[in-house]
């Protein structure tokens, strides 16, 4: 009987060790993550024009629900980005390509019940990202050109609608998306 008990004990002990190791590893990972947080980040943003109300955010998600970028890419979420700022995830926010996805349309600001001006907060994030060279000058230049290009396209199309020009947006979309795929493969 004793031998059987000993065997059972031996069988269970090696399982306990990896569990304890996992716990230690998880706790070390959590400490490492906490040590990377910059709790002054929210004050830094709040100190910039437009960032004043960021601490008022109560995470209702109204901003994300009306964002045209979130509509096409659920990875982009202004509510989440504000949470990250408030938590102090400075490196993660400033190095993320997501901060360049915003259309600067102010819909989130207009809808926010707490008057958090996320659009201007986004401008501050971009300013800091450029200043700290978290985006290469080449990529920044390309994004600037793209913004200009898309404005010209929009302007010309809207003008065309009023002048009764026959424009098929479906055909245009298919043509542009085909050309983009080709360009991105190169
Ligand atoms: S709508 Fe305003 S309060 Fe609600 S999550 Fe967005 S920023 Fe925060
Ligand atoms: S300003 Fe940016 S984050 Fe706000 S609704 Fe427009 S695209 Fe979305």
PDB file of C-alpha atoms and ligand atoms in Angstrom:
ATOM      1  CA  UNK A   1       0.000   0.000   0.000  1.00  0.00           C
ATOM      2  CA  UNK A   2       2.777   2.382   1.054  1.00  0.00           C
ATOM      3  CA  UNK A   3       4.555   1.796  -2.237  1.00  0.00           C
ATOM      4  CA  UNK A   4       1.395   2.689  -4.126  1.00  0.00           C
ATOM      5  CA  UNK A   5       0.976   5.942  -2.106  1.00  0.00           C
ATOM      6  CA  UNK A   6       4.600   6.844  -2.771  1.00  0.00           C
ATOM      7  CA  UNK A   7       4.080   6.221  -6.488  1.00  0.00           C
ATOM      8  CA  UNK A   8       1.011   8.452  -6.513  1.00  0.00           C
ATOM      9  CA  UNK A   9       2.937  11.207  -4.765  1.00  0.00           C
ATOM     10  CA  UNK A  10       5.797  10.922  -7.229  1.00  0.00           C
ATOM     11  CA  UNK A  11       3.326  11.074 -10.099  1.00  0.00           C
ATOM     12  CA  UNK A  12       1.708  14.266  -8.825  1.00  0.00           C
ATOM     13  CA  UNK A  13       4.835  16.180  -7.696  1.00  0.00           C
ATOM     14  CA  UNK A  14       6.420  16.712 -11.109  1.00  0.00           C
ATOM     15  CA  UNK A  15       3.127  18.303 -12.284  1.00  0.00           C
ATOM     16  CA  UNK A  16       3.127  20.861  -9.477  1.00  0.00           C
ATOM     17  CA  UNK A  17       6.595  22.167 -10.398  1.00  0.00           C
ATOM     18  CA  UNK A  18       5.760  23.396 -13.931  1.00  0.00           C
ATOM     19  CA  UNK A  19       2.623  25.097 -12.567  1.00  0.00           C
ATOM     20  CA  UNK A  20       4.674  26.991 -10.007  1.00  0.00           C
ATOM     21  CA  UNK A  21       7.222  27.852 -12.706  1.00  0.00           C
ATOM     22  CA  UNK A  22       4.440  29.165 -14.941  1.00  0.00           C
ATOM     23  CA  UNK A  23       3.148  31.335 -12.121  1.00  0.00           C
ATOM     24  CA  UNK A  24       6.624  32.787 -11.533  1.00  0.00           C
ATOM     25  CA  UNK A  25       7.082  33.401 -15.249  1.00  0.00           C
ATOM     26  CA  UNK A  26       3.668  35.093 -15.514  1.00  0.00           C
ATOM     27  CA  UNK A  27       4.395  37.269 -12.512  1.00  0.00           C
ATOM     28  CA  UNK A  28       7.833  38.231 -13.928  1.00  0.00           C
ATOM     29  CA  UNK A  29       6.242  39.040 -17.290  1.00  0.00           C
ATOM     30  CA  UNK A  30       3.621  41.201 -15.545  1.00  0.00           C
ATOM     31  CA  UNK A  31       6.363  43.042 -13.622  1.00  0.00           C
ATOM     32  CA  UNK A  32       8.318  43.588 -16.852  1.00  0.00           C
ATOM     33  CA  UNK A  33       5.206  44.989 -18.543  1.00  0.00           C
ATOM     34  CA  UNK A  34       4.450  47.284 -15.585  1.00  0.00           C
ATOM     35  CA  UNK A  35       8.063  48.534 -15.563  1.00  0.00           C
ATOM     36  CA  UNK A  36       7.638  49.579 -19.223  1.00  0.00           C
ATOM     37  CA  UNK A  37       4.623  51.752 -18.455  1.00  0.00           C
ATOM     38  CA  UNK A  38       5.078  55.496 -18.423  1.00  0.00           C
ATOM     39  CA  UNK A  39       2.465  56.923 -16.079  1.00  0.00           C
ATOM     40  CA  UNK A  40       3.423  60.484 -17.053  1.00  0.00           C
ATOM     41  CA  UNK A  41       2.188  59.833 -20.585  1.00  0.00           C
ATOM     42  CA  UNK A  42      -1.406  60.845 -19.784  1.00  0.00           C
ATOM     43  CA  UNK A  43      -0.177  64.133 -18.249  1.00  0.00           C
ATOM     44  CA  UNK A  44       2.035  64.735 -21.273  1.00  0.00           C
ATOM     45  CA  UNK A  45      -0.996  64.360 -23.582  1.00  0.00           C
ATOM     46  CA  UNK A  46      -3.301  66.324 -21.241  1.00  0.00           C
ATOM     47  CA  UNK A  47      -0.771  69.170 -21.302  1.00  0.00           C
ATOM     48  CA  UNK A  48      -1.038  69.592 -25.086  1.00  0.00           C
ATOM     49  CA  UNK A  49      -3.712  71.677 -26.862  1.00  0.00           C
ATOM     50  CA  UNK A  50      -6.661  69.338 -27.490  1.00  0.00           C
ATOM     51  CA  UNK A  51      -5.554  66.759 -24.937  1.00  0.00           C
ATOM     52  CA  UNK A  52      -6.974  68.544 -21.883  1.00  0.00           C
ATOM     53  CA  UNK A  53     -10.016  66.281 -21.362  1.00  0.00           C
ATOM     54  CA  UNK A  54      -8.384  62.892 -21.857  1.00  0.00           C
ATOM     55  CA  UNK A  55      -8.732  61.904 -18.188  1.00  0.00           C
ATOM     56  CA  UNK A  56     -12.517  62.356 -18.467  1.00  0.00           C
ATOM     57  CA  UNK A  57     -12.856  59.318 -20.756  1.00  0.00           C
ATOM     58  CA  UNK A  58     -15.052  56.648 -19.166  1.00  0.00           C
ATOM     59  CA  UNK A  59     -14.530  54.105 -21.960  1.00  0.00           C
ATOM     60  CA  UNK A  60     -18.108  54.161 -23.291  1.00  0.00           C
ATOM     61  CA  UNK A  61     -16.924  53.366 -26.843  1.00  0.00           C
ATOM     62  CA  UNK A  62     -19.206  55.899 -28.581  1.00  0.00           C
ATOM     63  CA  UNK A  63     -16.184  57.288 -30.441  1.00  0.00           C
ATOM     64  CA  UNK A  64     -15.225  53.885 -31.856  1.00  0.00           C
ATOM     65  CA  UNK A  65     -18.823  53.106 -32.819  1.00  0.00           C
ATOM     66  CA  UNK A  66     -18.921  56.085 -35.197  1.00  0.00           C
ATOM     67  CA  UNK A  67     -15.369  55.944 -36.546  1.00  0.00           C
ATOM     68  CA  UNK A  68     -15.131  55.366 -40.319  1.00  0.00           C
ATOM     69  CA  UNK A  69     -11.713  53.720 -39.966  1.00  0.00           C
ATOM     70  CA  UNK A  70     -12.979  51.193 -37.390  1.00  0.00           C
ATOM     71  CA  UNK A  71     -15.712  50.369 -39.898  1.00  0.00           C
ATOM     72  CA  UNK A  72     -13.109  49.017 -42.316  1.00  0.00           C
ATOM     73  CA  UNK A  73     -10.505  47.806 -39.792  1.00  0.00           C
ATOM     74  CA  UNK A  74     -11.627  46.593 -36.361  1.00  0.00           C
ATOM     75  CA  UNK A  75      -8.001  46.645 -35.156  1.00  0.00           C
ATOM     76  CA  UNK A  76      -8.252  50.428 -35.133  1.00  0.00           C
ATOM     77  CA  UNK A  77     -10.185  51.522 -32.059  1.00  0.00           C
ATOM     78  CA  UNK A  78      -9.987  55.019 -30.580  1.00  0.00           C
ATOM     79  CA  UNK A  79     -11.407  53.887 -27.228  1.00  0.00           C
ATOM     80  CA  UNK A  80      -8.597  51.324 -26.929  1.00  0.00           C
ATOM     81  CA  UNK A  81      -5.921  53.863 -27.883  1.00  0.00           C
ATOM     82  CA  UNK A  82      -7.202  56.236 -25.169  1.00  0.00           C
ATOM     83  CA  UNK A  83      -7.082  53.382 -22.626  1.00  0.00           C
ATOM     84  CA  UNK A  84      -3.492  52.660 -23.646  1.00  0.00           C
ATOM     85  CA  UNK A  85      -2.565  56.314 -23.154  1.00  0.00           C
ATOM     86  CA  UNK A  86      -4.213  56.409 -19.721  1.00  0.00           C
ATOM     87  CA  UNK A  87      -2.400  53.197 -18.738  1.00  0.00           C
ATOM     88  CA  UNK A  88       0.955  54.675 -19.771  1.00  0.00           C
ATOM     89  CA  UNK A  89       1.688  52.459 -22.790  1.00  0.00           C
ATOM     90  CA  UNK A  90       3.769  55.191 -24.414  1.00  0.00           C
ATOM     91  CA  UNK A  91       6.114  53.054 -26.532  1.00  0.00           C
ATOM     92  CA  UNK A  92       3.327  50.845 -27.803  1.00  0.00           C
ATOM     93  CA  UNK A  93       1.099  53.780 -28.796  1.00  0.00           C
ATOM     94  CA  UNK A  94       3.765  55.965 -30.422  1.00  0.00           C
ATOM     95  CA  UNK A  95       5.335  53.096 -32.359  1.00  0.00           C
ATOM     96  CA  UNK A  96       2.053  51.710 -33.663  1.00  0.00           C
ATOM     97  CA  UNK A  97       1.128  52.166 -37.352  1.00  0.00           C
ATOM     98  CA  UNK A  98      -2.476  52.542 -36.123  1.00  0.00           C
ATOM     99  CA  UNK A  99      -1.951  56.213 -35.210  1.00  0.00           C
ATOM    100  CA  UNK A 100      -1.487  56.929 -38.927  1.00  0.00           C
ATOM    101  CA  UNK A 101      -4.824  55.372 -39.910  1.00  0.00           C
ATOM    102  CA  UNK A 102      -6.990  58.213 -38.525  1.00  0.00           C
ATOM    103  CA  UNK A 103      -8.744  60.410 -41.112  1.00  0.00           C
ATOM    104  CA  UNK A 104      -8.822  63.424 -38.783  1.00  0.00           C
ATOM    105  CA  UNK A 105     -12.558  63.774 -39.406  1.00  0.00           C
ATOM    106  CA  UNK A 106     -13.548  64.832 -35.841  1.00  0.00           C
ATOM    107  CA  UNK A 107     -16.560  62.462 -35.723  1.00  0.00           C
ATOM    108  CA  UNK A 108     -15.296  60.929 -32.473  1.00  0.00           C
ATOM    109  CA  UNK A 109     -14.953  64.348 -30.832  1.00  0.00           C
ATOM    110  CA  UNK A 110     -18.419  65.452 -31.928  1.00  0.00           C
ATOM    111  CA  UNK A 111     -20.004  62.306 -30.454  1.00  0.00           C
ATOM    112  CA  UNK A 112     -18.001  62.051 -27.233  1.00  0.00           C
ATOM    113  CA  UNK A 113     -20.227  62.736 -24.175  1.00  0.00           C
ATOM    114  CA  UNK A 114     -17.134  63.766 -22.208  1.00  0.00           C
ATOM    115  CA  UNK A 115     -15.770  66.162 -24.837  1.00  0.00           C
ATOM    116  CA  UNK A 116     -12.565  64.191 -25.248  1.00  0.00           C
ATOM    117  CA  UNK A 117     -10.968  65.575 -28.402  1.00  0.00           C
ATOM    118  CA  UNK A 118      -9.468  62.383 -29.757  1.00  0.00           C
ATOM    119  CA  UNK A 119      -8.788  63.941 -33.174  1.00  0.00           C
ATOM    120  CA  UNK A 120      -6.431  66.519 -31.718  1.00  0.00           C
ATOM    121  CA  UNK A 121      -4.973  63.885 -29.384  1.00  0.00           C
ATOM    122  CA  UNK A 122      -4.135  61.935 -32.533  1.00  0.00           C
ATOM    123  CA  UNK A 123      -2.335  64.995 -33.913  1.00  0.00           C
ATOM    124  CA  UNK A 124      -0.270  65.146 -30.708  1.00  0.00           C
ATOM    125  CA  UNK A 125       0.577  61.430 -30.948  1.00  0.00           C
ATOM    126  CA  UNK A 126       1.750  61.899 -34.538  1.00  0.00           C
ATOM    127  CA  UNK A 127       3.786  64.940 -33.622  1.00  0.00           C
ATOM    128  CA  UNK A 128       5.538  62.972 -30.859  1.00  0.00           C
ATOM    129  CA  UNK A 129       6.068  59.967 -33.153  1.00  0.00           C
ATOM    130  CA  UNK A 130       7.762  62.160 -35.787  1.00  0.00           C
ATOM    131  CA  UNK A 131       9.767  64.106 -33.201  1.00  0.00           C
ATOM    132  CA  UNK A 132      11.078  60.889 -31.647  1.00  0.00           C
ATOM    133  CA  UNK A 133      11.777  59.329 -35.075  1.00  0.00           C
ATOM    134  CA  UNK A 134       9.398  56.437 -34.449  1.00  0.00           C
ATOM    135  CA  UNK A 135       8.339  56.708 -38.075  1.00  0.00           C
ATOM    136  CA  UNK A 136      10.898  56.976 -40.859  1.00  0.00           C
ATOM    137  CA  UNK A 137      11.011  60.254 -42.870  1.00  0.00           C
ATOM    138  CA  UNK A 138      10.273  58.220 -46.022  1.00  0.00           C
ATOM    139  CA  UNK A 139       7.080  56.709 -44.593  1.00  0.00           C
ATOM    140  CA  UNK A 140       6.012  60.091 -43.209  1.00  0.00           C
ATOM    141  CA  UNK A 141       6.515  61.698 -46.611  1.00  0.00           C
ATOM    142  CA  UNK A 142       4.521  58.932 -48.302  1.00  0.00           C
ATOM    143  CA  UNK A 143       1.636  59.346 -45.843  1.00  0.00           C
ATOM    144  CA  UNK A 144       1.641  63.135 -46.384  1.00  0.00           C
ATOM    145  CA  UNK A 145       1.525  62.632 -50.157  1.00  0.00           C
ATOM    146  CA  UNK A 146      -1.230  60.048 -49.803  1.00  0.00           C
ATOM    147  CA  UNK A 147      -3.379  62.451 -47.752  1.00  0.00           C
ATOM    148  CA  UNK A 148      -3.002  65.087 -50.452  1.00  0.00           C
ATOM    149  CA  UNK A 149      -3.682  62.571 -53.223  1.00  0.00           C
ATOM    150  CA  UNK A 150      -6.866  61.268 -51.564  1.00  0.00           C
ATOM    151  CA  UNK A 151      -8.113  64.836 -51.034  1.00  0.00           C
ATOM    152  CA  UNK A 152      -7.607  65.618 -54.722  1.00  0.00           C
ATOM    153  CA  UNK A 153      -9.415  62.418 -55.765  1.00  0.00           C
ATOM    154  CA  UNK A 154     -12.333  63.173 -53.429  1.00  0.00           C
ATOM    155  CA  UNK A 155     -12.555  66.774 -54.596  1.00  0.00           C
ATOM    156  CA  UNK A 156     -12.565  65.805 -58.272  1.00  0.00           C
ATOM    157  CA  UNK A 157     -15.152  63.060 -57.777  1.00  0.00           C
ATOM    158  CA  UNK A 158     -17.546  65.238 -55.774  1.00  0.00           C
ATOM    159  CA  UNK A 159     -17.191  67.972 -58.397  1.00  0.00           C
ATOM    160  CA  UNK A 160     -17.889  65.365 -61.091  1.00  0.00           C
ATOM    161  CA  UNK A 161     -21.112  64.275 -59.341  1.00  0.00           C
ATOM    162  CA  UNK A 162     -22.412  67.856 -59.347  1.00  0.00           C
ATOM    163  CA  UNK A 163     -21.456  68.234 -63.000  1.00  0.00           C
ATOM    164  CA  UNK A 164     -23.370  65.015 -63.789  1.00  0.00           C
ATOM    165  CA  UNK A 165     -20.237  63.182 -64.913  1.00  0.00           C
ATOM    166  CA  UNK A 166     -20.846  59.469 -65.308  1.00  0.00           C
ATOM    167  CA  UNK A 167     -18.673  57.935 -62.591  1.00  0.00           C
ATOM    168  CA  UNK A 168     -19.047  54.339 -61.442  1.00  0.00           C
ATOM    169  CA  UNK A 169     -17.603  54.154 -57.936  1.00  0.00           C
ATOM    170  CA  UNK A 170     -17.743  50.333 -58.033  1.00  0.00           C
ATOM    171  CA  UNK A 171     -15.599  50.229 -61.190  1.00  0.00           C
ATOM    172  CA  UNK A 172     -13.246  52.811 -59.777  1.00  0.00           C
ATOM    173  CA  UNK A 173     -12.889  50.897 -56.496  1.00  0.00           C
ATOM    174  CA  UNK A 174     -12.152  47.657 -58.304  1.00  0.00           C
ATOM    175  CA  UNK A 175      -9.604  49.389 -60.567  1.00  0.00           C
ATOM    176  CA  UNK A 176      -7.859  51.168 -57.667  1.00  0.00           C
ATOM    177  CA  UNK A 177      -7.786  48.090 -55.462  1.00  0.00           C
ATOM    178  CA  UNK A 178      -6.279  46.036 -58.350  1.00  0.00           C
ATOM    179  CA  UNK A 179      -3.618  48.687 -58.967  1.00  0.00           C
ATOM    180  CA  UNK A 180      -2.843  48.864 -55.247  1.00  0.00           C
ATOM    181  CA  UNK A 181      -2.378  45.110 -54.973  1.00  0.00           C
ATOM    182  CA  UNK A 182       0.046  45.236 -57.910  1.00  0.00           C
ATOM    183  CA  UNK A 183       1.975  48.151 -56.412  1.00  0.00           C
ATOM    184  CA  UNK A 184       2.230  46.498 -52.999  1.00  0.00           C
ATOM    185  CA  UNK A 185       3.564  43.256 -54.505  1.00  0.00           C
ATOM    186  CA  UNK A 186       6.563  45.121 -55.993  1.00  0.00           C
TER     187      UNK A 186
HETATM  188  S1  LIG B   1     -16.705  58.582 -26.598  1.00  0.00           S
HETATM  189 FE1  LIG B   1     -15.453  59.836 -25.215  1.00  0.00          FE
HETATM  190  S2  LIG B   1     -15.800  58.978 -23.180  1.00  0.00           S
HETATM  191 FE2  LIG B   1     -16.541  57.468 -24.653  1.00  0.00          FE
HETATM  192  S3  LIG B   1     -14.731  56.118 -25.000  1.00  0.00           S
HETATM  193 FE3  LIG B   1     -14.653  57.690 -26.572  1.00  0.00          FE
HETATM  194  S4  LIG B   1     -13.338  59.273 -25.710  1.00  0.00           S
HETATM  195 FE4  LIG B   1     -13.991  57.978 -24.000  1.00  0.00          FE
HETATM  196  S1  LIG B   2     -10.995  61.557 -36.220  1.00  0.00           S
HETATM  197 FE1  LIG B   2      -9.957  59.608 -36.511  1.00  0.00          FE
HETATM  198  S2  LIG B   2     -10.509  58.381 -34.725  1.00  0.00           S
HETATM  199 FE2  LIG B   2     -11.969  60.089 -34.840  1.00  0.00          FE
HETATM  200  S3  LIG B   2     -13.713  59.263 -35.965  1.00  0.00           S
HETATM  201 FE3  LIG B   2     -12.358  60.283 -37.455  1.00  0.00          FE
HETATM  202  S4  LIG B   2     -11.035  58.648 -38.221  1.00  0.00           S
HETATM  203 FE4  LIG B   2     -11.986  57.881 -36.331  1.00  0.00          FE
END
